[in-house]
Short mmCIF file of C-alpha atoms in Angstrom, two decimals:
data_model
loop_
_atom_site.label_atom_id
_atom_site.label_comp_id
_atom_site.label_asym_id
_atom_site.label_seq_id
_atom_site.Cartn_x
_atom_site.Cartn_y
_atom_site.Cartn_z
CA UNK Z 1 114.02 82.39 108.12
CA UNK Z 2 113.92 80.65 104.92
CA UNK Z 3 112.38 82.32 102.00
CA UNK Z 4 108.86 81.04 100.63
CA UNK Z 5 109.30 79.22 97.26
CA UNK Z 6 106.17 79.76 94.88
CA UNK Z 7 104.98 76.41 93.49
CA UNK Z 8 104.91 75.88 89.87
CA UNK Z 9 101.96 74.42 87.93
CA UNK Z 10 101.88 70.46 87.87
CA UNK Z 11 100.41 68.22 85.26
CA UNK Z 12 96.66 68.62 85.21
CA UNK Z 13 94.68 65.63 86.52
CA UNK Z 14 91.19 65.17 85.52
CA UNK Z 15 88.59 64.74 88.10
CA UNK Z 16 85.18 65.67 88.92
CA UNK Z 17 84.31 67.58 92.03
CA UNK Z 18 82.20 64.79 93.31
CA UNK Z 19 85.11 62.40 93.06
CA UNK Z 20 87.12 64.39 95.86
CA UNK Z 21 88.18 61.90 98.68
CA UNK Z 22 85.94 62.24 101.58
CA UNK Z 23 87.82 63.11 104.53
CA UNK Z 24 86.83 62.36 108.10
CA UNK Z 25 85.28 65.20 110.14
CA UNK Z 26 86.96 66.99 113.03
CA UNK Z 27 90.07 69.00 113.44
CA UNK Z 28 93.40 67.77 112.80
CA UNK Z 29 94.93 65.43 115.30
CA UNK Z 30 98.44 64.95 116.48
CA UNK Z 31 100.87 63.93 113.69
CA UNK Z 32 98.32 64.65 110.92
CA UNK Z 33 98.54 67.71 108.82
CA UNK Z 34 96.17 70.71 109.38
CA UNK Z 35 94.05 70.81 106.31
CA UNK Z 36 93.45 74.40 105.07
CA UNK Z 37 91.19 75.63 102.22
CA UNK Z 38 91.28 78.88 100.70
CA UNK Z 39 87.98 79.79 99.30
CA UNK Z 40 88.97 81.94 96.23
CA UNK Z 41 86.04 81.92 93.63
CA UNK Z 42 87.95 84.31 91.32
CA UNK Z 43 91.35 82.90 91.79
CA UNK Z 44 91.79 80.25 89.08
CA UNK Z 45 93.60 82.55 86.76
CA UNK Z 46 96.55 82.80 88.99
CA UNK Z 47 97.02 78.88 89.09
CA UNK Z 48 96.31 78.64 85.33
CA UNK Z 49 97.46 81.94 83.77
CA UNK Z 50 96.72 80.53 80.28
CA UNK Z 51 92.93 80.34 81.28
CA UNK Z 52 92.62 84.13 81.11
CA UNK Z 53 90.45 84.12 84.20
CA UNK Z 54 90.29 87.66 86.00
CA UNK Z 55 91.32 88.10 89.46
CA UNK Z 56 91.87 90.73 91.91
CA UNK Z 57 94.07 91.63 94.97
CA UNK Z 58 92.48 89.41 97.52
CA UNK Z 59 93.03 86.53 95.12
CA UNK Z 60 96.66 87.43 94.78
CA UNK Z 61 97.12 87.29 98.70
CA UNK Z 62 95.31 83.87 98.86
CA UNK Z 63 97.67 82.75 96.04
CA UNK Z 64 100.84 83.76 97.98
CA UNK Z 65 99.60 82.35 101.19
CA UNK Z 66 98.44 79.11 99.85
CA UNK Z 67 101.71 78.49 98.26
CA UNK Z 68 103.50 79.47 101.44
CA UNK Z 69 101.49 77.04 103.59
CA UNK Z 70 101.56 74.23 101.01
CA UNK Z 71 105.39 74.25 101.26
CA UNK Z 72 105.24 73.31 104.90
CA UNK Z 73 104.40 69.70 105.63
CA UNK Z 74 102.48 70.55 108.66
CA UNK Z 75 99.75 71.89 106.43
CA UNK Z 76 97.67 70.26 103.69
CA UNK Z 77 96.45 73.00 101.24
CA UNK Z 78 93.52 73.25 98.84
CA UNK Z 79 92.02 76.26 96.98
CA UNK Z 80 88.45 76.20 95.99
CA UNK Z 81 87.77 78.20 92.81
CA UNK Z 82 84.93 78.78 90.51
CA UNK Z 83 84.78 78.15 86.90
CA UNK Z 84 82.13 78.29 84.12
CA UNK Z 85 83.05 74.87 82.45
CA UNK Z 86 85.02 71.86 83.18
CA UNK Z 87 84.84 71.59 87.07
CA UNK Z 88 87.24 69.17 88.69
CA UNK Z 89 90.64 69.10 90.42
CA UNK Z 90 94.21 69.96 89.38
CA UNK Z 91 97.51 70.09 91.02
CA UNK Z 92 99.54 73.29 91.46
CA UNK Z 93 102.74 72.34 93.06
CA UNK Z 94 102.02 70.71 96.44
CA UNK Z 95 98.50 72.16 96.62
CA UNK Z 96 95.13 71.10 95.19
CA UNK Z 97 93.12 73.40 93.02
CA UNK Z 98 89.35 72.56 93.24
CA UNK Z 99 87.38 73.87 90.25
CA UNK Z 100 83.50 74.25 91.19
CA UNK Z 101 81.26 75.16 88.45
CA UNK Z 102 79.36 78.42 89.27
CA UNK Z 103 75.59 78.44 88.42
CA UNK Z 104 74.90 82.16 89.23
CA UNK Z 105 72.16 81.50 91.72
CA UNK Z 106 73.01 84.24 93.93
CA UNK Z 107 73.19 87.04 91.00
CA UNK Z 108 70.51 89.24 89.59
CA UNK Z 109 68.10 89.51 92.44
CA UNK Z 110 66.82 92.96 92.98
CA UNK Z 111 64.66 94.24 95.86
CA UNK Z 112 61.30 95.73 95.64
CA UNK Z 113 58.91 92.72 95.35
CA UNK Z 114 58.07 89.74 97.68
CA UNK Z 115 58.57 87.49 94.69
CA UNK Z 116 62.15 88.72 94.17
CA UNK Z 117 62.83 88.00 97.84
CA UNK Z 118 61.41 84.40 97.41
CA UNK Z 119 63.52 83.74 94.48
CA UNK Z 120 66.61 85.15 96.18
CA UNK Z 121 66.09 82.84 99.06
CA UNK Z 122 65.32 79.83 97.04
CA UNK Z 123 68.52 80.41 95.04
CA UNK Z 124 70.55 80.93 98.43
CA UNK Z 125 69.16 77.74 99.87
CA UNK Z 126 70.04 75.73 96.74
CA UNK Z 127 73.56 77.16 96.78
CA UNK Z 128 73.84 76.70 100.58
CA UNK Z 129 73.17 72.99 100.28
CA UNK Z 130 75.47 72.36 97.40
CA UNK Z 131 78.43 74.29 99.17
CA UNK Z 132 77.64 72.32 102.38
CA UNK Z 133 78.08 69.19 100.58
CA UNK Z 134 81.21 70.48 98.93
CA UNK Z 135 82.89 71.58 102.08
CA UNK Z 136 82.08 68.31 103.84
CA UNK Z 137 83.85 66.51 100.96
CA UNK Z 138 86.84 68.78 100.84
CA UNK Z 139 87.08 68.21 104.70
CA UNK Z 140 89.42 70.89 105.76
CA UNK Z 141 89.96 71.93 109.34
CA UNK Z 142 89.90 75.55 108.53
CA UNK Z 143 88.35 77.62 105.63
CA UNK Z 144 89.41 81.15 104.58
CA UNK Z 145 87.29 83.61 102.43
CA UNK Z 146 88.04 87.25 101.53
CA UNK Z 147 85.59 89.89 100.60
CA UNK Z 148 82.09 90.85 101.57
CA UNK Z 149 79.03 89.09 99.96
CA UNK Z 150 75.88 87.11 101.11
CA UNK Z 151 78.01 83.87 100.58
CA UNK Z 152 79.99 84.98 103.79
CA UNK Z 153 76.89 84.03 105.85
CA UNK Z 154 76.70 80.72 104.12
CA UNK Z 155 80.40 79.77 104.66
CA UNK Z 156 80.35 80.83 108.42
CA UNK Z 157 77.20 78.69 109.16
CA UNK Z 158 78.24 75.69 107.23
CA UNK Z 159 81.52 75.67 109.14
CA UNK Z 160 79.60 75.74 112.28
CA UNK Z 161 77.38 72.86 111.11
CA UNK Z 162 80.34 70.93 110.12
CA UNK Z 163 82.32 71.80 113.29
CA UNK Z 164 85.25 73.40 111.22
CA UNK Z 165 86.69 76.87 111.62
CA UNK Z 166 86.03 79.77 109.42
CA UNK Z 167 88.43 82.85 108.93
CA UNK Z 168 87.19 85.89 107.21
CA UNK Z 169 89.72 88.17 105.57
CA UNK Z 170 88.86 91.71 105.02
CA UNK Z 171 89.50 92.68 101.44
CA UNK Z 172 88.54 96.27 101.27
CA UNK Z 173 87.75 99.11 103.56
CA UNK Z 174 84.13 99.22 102.48
CA UNK Z 175 83.84 95.66 103.85
CA UNK Z 176 83.83 97.47 107.35
CA UNK Z 177 83.00 101.06 106.88
CA UNK Z 178 79.72 100.68 105.19
CA UNK Z 179 76.59 98.87 106.39
CA UNK Z 180 76.58 95.18 105.31
CA UNK Z 181 79.90 96.02 103.42
CA UNK Z 182 77.99 97.68 100.58
CA UNK Z 183 76.52 94.20 99.62
CA UNK Z 184 73.32 94.61 97.60
CA UNK Z 185 69.87 92.63 97.45
CA UNK Z 186 67.45 91.38 100.02
CA UNK Z 187 69.89 88.86 101.61
CA UNK Z 188 72.59 91.43 102.14
CA UNK Z 189 72.26 91.11 105.86
CA UNK Z 190 73.74 87.66 105.67
CA UNK Z 191 77.28 89.18 105.20
CA UNK Z 192 77.04 90.81 108.73
CA UNK Z 193 75.67 87.54 110.12
CA UNK Z 194 78.71 85.58 108.66
CA UNK Z 195 81.27 88.21 109.93
CA UNK Z 196 79.87 87.77 113.49
CA UNK Z 197 79.99 84.10 113.23
CA UNK Z 198 83.55 83.92 112.12
CA UNK Z 199 86.09 82.29 114.31
CA UNK Z 200 88.46 85.08 113.37
CA UNK Z 201 88.66 88.05 111.14
CA UNK Z 202 91.83 89.00 109.53
CA UNK Z 203 92.62 92.68 108.89
CA UNK Z 204 95.27 94.09 106.72
CA UNK Z 205 95.79 97.45 108.60
CA UNK Z 206 95.33 98.93 111.99
CA UNK Z 207 92.52 101.21 110.75
CA UNK Z 208 90.62 98.01 109.58
CA UNK Z 209 90.94 96.72 113.13
CA UNK Z 210 89.44 99.91 114.47
CA UNK Z 211 86.56 99.90 112.21
CA UNK Z 212 85.83 96.24 112.85
CA UNK Z 213 85.75 96.90 116.54
CA UNK Z 214 83.67 100.12 116.17
CA UNK Z 215 80.99 98.54 113.87
CA UNK Z 216 80.84 95.01 115.08
CA UNK Z 217 82.54 94.95 118.40
CA UNK Z 218 85.09 92.18 117.20
CA UNK Z 219 88.85 92.03 117.61
CA UNK Z 220 90.47 91.64 114.33
CA UNK Z 221 93.82 89.66 113.74
CA UNK Z 222 96.42 92.09 111.96
CA UNK Z 223 98.10 90.05 109.16
CA UNK Z 224 99.61 92.63 106.78
CA UNK Z 225 99.71 92.21 103.01
CA UNK Z 226 102.99 90.08 102.18
CA UNK Z 227 104.99 89.55 99.24
CA UNK Z 228 108.31 87.74 98.64
CA UNK Z 229 111.42 90.04 99.52
CA UNK Z 230 113.88 89.74 96.59
CA UNK Z 231 117.19 88.46 97.45
CA UNK Z 232 119.30 90.46 96.88
CA UNK Z 233 116.82 93.36 97.42
CA UNK Z 234 116.09 95.41 94.22
CA UNK Z 235 118.26 98.56 94.34
CA UNK Z 236 116.25 101.85 94.64
CA UNK Z 237 116.65 103.97 91.47
CA UNK Z 238 116.07 107.36 90.14
CA UNK Z 239 114.94 108.82 86.74
CA UNK Z 240 118.07 107.96 85.04
CA UNK Z 241 117.42 104.24 84.67
CA UNK Z 242 113.67 104.26 84.65
CA UNK Z 243 111.14 105.69 82.23
CA UNK Z 244 107.44 105.03 82.88
CA UNK Z 245 104.55 105.90 85.16
CA UNK Z 246 102.59 102.86 85.82
CA UNK Z 247 99.06 101.79 86.61
CA UNK Z 248 97.99 98.30 87.62
CA UNK Z 249 94.55 97.14 88.17
CA UNK Z 250 91.10 95.70 87.04
CA UNK Z 251 88.89 97.54 84.63
CA UNK Z 252 86.17 98.58 87.09
CA UNK Z 253 84.52 102.01 87.95
CA UNK Z 254 86.04 102.02 91.52
CA UNK Z 255 89.40 101.69 90.09
CA UNK Z 256 88.73 104.94 87.94
CA UNK Z 257 91.15 103.86 85.20
CA UNK Z 258 90.19 106.80 83.11
CA UNK Z 259 91.61 109.08 85.76
CA UNK Z 260 95.04 107.73 84.79
CA UNK Z 261 94.49 108.83 81.16
CA UNK Z 262 93.36 112.11 82.36
CA UNK Z 263 96.78 112.44 84.36
CA UNK Z 264 98.67 111.40 81.08
CA UNK Z 265 96.94 114.18 79.25
CA UNK Z 266 97.90 116.80 81.99
CA UNK Z 267 101.56 115.53 82.08
CA UNK Z 268 102.31 114.99 78.28
CA UNK Z 269 106.13 114.71 78.48
CA UNK Z 270 106.00 111.61 80.62
CA UNK Z 271 105.34 107.97 79.37
CA UNK Z 272 102.48 106.27 80.99
CA UNK Z 273 101.88 102.58 81.20
CA UNK Z 274 98.57 100.61 82.09
CA UNK Z 275 98.60 96.97 82.95
CA UNK Z 276 94.93 96.08 82.85
CA UNK Z 277 92.77 93.22 83.67
CA UNK Z 278 89.52 93.57 81.56
CA UNK Z 279 86.28 92.63 83.20
CA UNK Z 280 83.60 91.19 80.86
CA UNK Z 281 80.92 93.14 82.87
CA UNK Z 282 82.79 96.31 82.23
CA UNK Z 283 82.97 96.14 78.48
CA UNK Z 284 82.05 99.69 77.74
CA UNK Z 285 84.63 101.21 80.06
CA UNK Z 286 87.32 98.85 78.59
CA UNK Z 287 86.35 100.07 75.24
CA UNK Z 288 86.64 103.69 76.22
CA UNK Z 289 90.23 102.84 77.80
CA UNK Z 290 91.19 101.25 74.56
CA UNK Z 291 90.12 104.07 72.32
CA UNK Z 292 91.67 106.77 74.48
CA UNK Z 293 95.02 104.82 74.91
CA UNK Z 294 95.30 104.72 71.31
CA UNK Z 295 94.80 108.50 70.81
CA UNK Z 296 97.23 109.45 73.52
CA UNK Z 297 100.81 109.14 72.16
CA UNK Z 298 102.36 108.93 75.68
CA UNK Z 299 100.27 106.03 76.84
CA UNK Z 300 100.88 102.28 76.42
CA UNK Z 301 98.13 99.93 77.45
CA UNK Z 302 98.99 96.15 78.26
CA UNK Z 303 96.11 93.60 78.75
CA UNK Z 304 96.10 90.42 80.77
CA UNK Z 305 99.73 90.44 81.71
CA UNK Z 306 100.55 87.35 83.80
CA UNK Z 307 100.79 88.44 87.52
CA UNK Z 308 104.30 87.07 87.83
CA UNK Z 309 105.34 89.47 84.95
CA UNK Z 310 104.15 92.54 86.51
CA UNK Z 311 107.45 92.92 88.29
CA UNK Z 312 109.26 93.33 85.01
CA UNK Z 313 107.09 96.44 84.44
CA UNK Z 314 107.95 97.69 87.98
CA UNK Z 315 111.40 97.39 87.09
CA UNK Z 316 111.07 99.98 84.33
CA UNK Z 317 108.77 102.29 86.33
CA UNK Z 318 109.82 105.41 88.23
CA UNK Z 319 106.39 105.94 89.87
CA UNK Z 320 103.20 104.05 90.64
CA UNK Z 321 99.79 105.71 90.46
CA UNK Z 322 96.72 104.27 92.11
CA UNK Z 323 93.39 106.12 91.23
CA UNK Z 324 90.85 103.91 93.25
CA UNK Z 325 88.09 105.16 95.30
CA UNK Z 326 88.85 102.61 97.99
CA UNK Z 327 91.07 99.58 98.47
CA UNK Z 328 92.07 97.28 101.30
CA UNK Z 329 95.94 97.28 101.43
CA UNK Z 330 96.86 97.24 97.63
CA UNK Z 331 99.31 94.59 96.56
CA UNK Z 332 100.82 97.15 94.03
CA UNK Z 333 101.68 99.29 96.95
CA UNK Z 334 104.04 96.63 98.45
CA UNK Z 335 105.29 95.49 95.02
CA UNK Z 336 106.14 99.16 94.03
CA UNK Z 337 107.89 99.70 97.49
CA UNK Z 338 110.05 96.61 97.16
CA UNK Z 339 111.24 97.99 93.79
CA UNK Z 340 112.14 101.34 95.39
CA UNK Z 341 109.16 103.08 93.41
CA UNK Z 342 107.44 106.25 94.97
CA UNK Z 343 103.72 105.84 95.33
CA UNK Z 344 101.30 108.40 94.17
CA UNK Z 345 97.62 107.73 95.27
CA UNK Z 346 94.45 109.96 94.55
CA UNK Z 347 92.69 108.87 97.62
CA UNK Z 348 93.82 105.48 99.08
CA UNK Z 349 96.36 105.62 102.05
CA UNK Z 350 95.71 102.85 104.49
CA UNK Z 351 97.00 103.76 108.07
CA UNK Z 352 98.46 106.95 106.46
CA UNK Z 353 101.21 104.91 105.38
CA UNK Z 354 102.30 107.06 102.47
CA UNK Z 355 102.64 110.28 104.52
CA UNK Z 356 103.59 108.60 107.89
CA UNK Z 357 106.46 106.63 106.26
CA UNK Z 358 107.27 109.00 103.65
CA UNK Z 359 106.93 106.50 100.77
CA UNK Z 360 104.77 108.38 98.54
CA UNK Z 361 101.96 111.12 98.32
CA UNK Z 362 98.25 110.95 98.78
CA UNK Z 363 96.24 113.56 97.02
CA UNK Z 364 93.27 113.12 99.32
CA UNK Z 365 90.80 112.95 96.36
CA UNK Z 366 92.12 115.96 94.56
CA UNK Z 367 93.03 115.37 90.95
CA UNK Z 368 94.91 118.78 90.66
CA UNK Z 369 97.02 117.73 93.73
CA UNK Z 370 97.74 114.24 92.07
CA UNK Z 371 99.00 116.08 88.93
CA UNK Z 372 101.31 118.41 90.97
CA UNK Z 373 102.59 115.54 92.99
CA UNK Z 374 103.33 113.69 89.58
CA UNK Z 375 105.19 116.71 88.17
CA UNK Z 376 107.16 117.33 91.40
CA UNK Z 377 108.34 113.52 91.47
CA UNK Z 378 109.19 113.60 87.85
CA UNK Z 379 111.31 116.67 88.15
CA UNK Z 380 113.58 115.28 90.81
CA UNK Z 381 115.56 112.21 90.49
CA UNK Z 382 116.92 112.72 94.04
CA UNK Z 383 113.62 112.80 95.65
CA UNK Z 384 112.51 109.69 93.81
CA UNK Z 385 115.58 108.05 95.15
CA UNK Z 386 115.15 109.15 98.68
CA UNK Z 387 111.35 108.24 98.81
CA UNK Z 388 112.30 104.83 97.04
CA UNK Z 389 114.77 104.02 99.59
CA UNK Z 390 112.30 104.61 102.38
CA UNK Z 391 109.70 102.47 100.55
CA UNK Z 392 112.13 99.48 100.40
CA UNK Z 393 113.03 99.81 103.96
CA UNK Z 394 109.39 99.92 105.04
CA UNK Z 395 108.38 97.04 102.78
CA UNK Z 396 111.27 94.86 104.15
CA UNK Z 397 110.12 95.77 107.82
CA UNK Z 398 106.42 95.21 107.57
CA UNK Z 399 105.44 93.23 104.37
CA UNK Z 400 107.70 90.18 104.07
CA UNK Z 401 105.40 87.31 102.93
CA UNK Z 402 107.32 84.93 105.39
CA UNK Z 403 106.19 86.87 108.31
CA UNK Z 404 102.66 87.04 106.96
CA UNK Z 405 102.69 83.27 106.30
CA UNK Z 406 104.11 82.60 109.97
CA UNK Z 407 101.31 84.73 111.47
CA UNK Z 408 98.60 83.00 109.47
CA UNK Z 409 100.15 79.59 110.47
CA UNK Z 410 99.98 80.49 114.14
CA UNK Z 411 96.31 81.65 113.87
CA UNK Z 412 95.43 78.44 112.00
CA UNK Z 413 97.17 76.23 114.51
CA UNK Z 414 95.33 77.98 117.33
CA UNK Z 415 91.85 77.46 115.74
CA UNK Z 416 92.74 73.89 114.71
CA UNK Z 417 94.02 72.53 117.98
CA UNK Z 418 90.70 71.73 119.71
CA UNK Z 419 88.59 68.79 118.25
CA UNK Z 420 86.13 70.94 116.16
CA UNK Z 421 84.32 72.46 119.10
CA UNK Z 422 83.01 75.75 118.10
CA UNK Z 423 83.27 78.64 120.56
CA UNK Z 424 80.09 80.40 121.25
#
């Protein structure tokens, strides 16, 4: 199977969102490309790294899959992002990046009073009508969105009204393990409605499929987190040619970045590297990370490293540490495995893959166990090499982007083959 080539940014083309060409309704007919739109509000920074826009793991997967599908002439791909200023459209290789200006109409509504609920409903209806007009203009046959939120209900209902298909992609375990996916506010129930109205739900792990079936009675489609497989495959290494213990993630309480600094204090002879993506909402947490990082002589903190440069830091790492409270299936797990790097996790272990496949250690929520595992791995280059080799073998078998893209293509074809009739 040919490898997926990631597109490169093309020259910007100034255009207003209202100037998008209006495409005819109905699913793709014979001989016409299947039109696919990835709804990725936080994804713009991946297509324009110089913008400095923050993004997360779900956005990375949409970026990789959008590039993969756009390289196939059977598909016409667009990505709908949200920006604060300068809406319009741009080209990124063979796909179209649509920049929608966000107005914050779904934010800041708290429960407790009837007036708050009325304001929330008014904001939601306004956003709903604008989004319906935009999706009609985009004219895709299939729309995808990842992550829980009240907007899931809107996307699913709009697609029903437009006789288009909607795929929901599970972004995190709490999307399924908690009522309404931990969505807050008086309209939180719209998330569950959207999930039930979706034409398909993509899960990243078998346990996500089980949770979806148990809570919602729905059968999920398993499409694993995928990444390009290096050719030739990066060779697994030991301590002799690596130096750092790596942490990669957003500055957010659920990621618990301060725990990584606590670990650095407990293992002072090792060099710890943080690659962080600051969040304007988490300014106080980011300030604490900066201050502690300066005080700790064995810690280096890098801010806003472009996503495609993370592999350089992985090439210099001997361990990857994850301190999150919860995740979906982390991109960093796959990236580390492809580089032959053992994975140490405080709590996250989707499908018990770390222990079952022998590619790392999960501390099951114990910081002391995380410290002990770190010391154990650092003390044994042979153990690192053995675990790293198993990690590479595992990633090659289960997380090849080509396989994930082909599975998504199969699903999209199946949903788009009928002339827009929504299954009840």
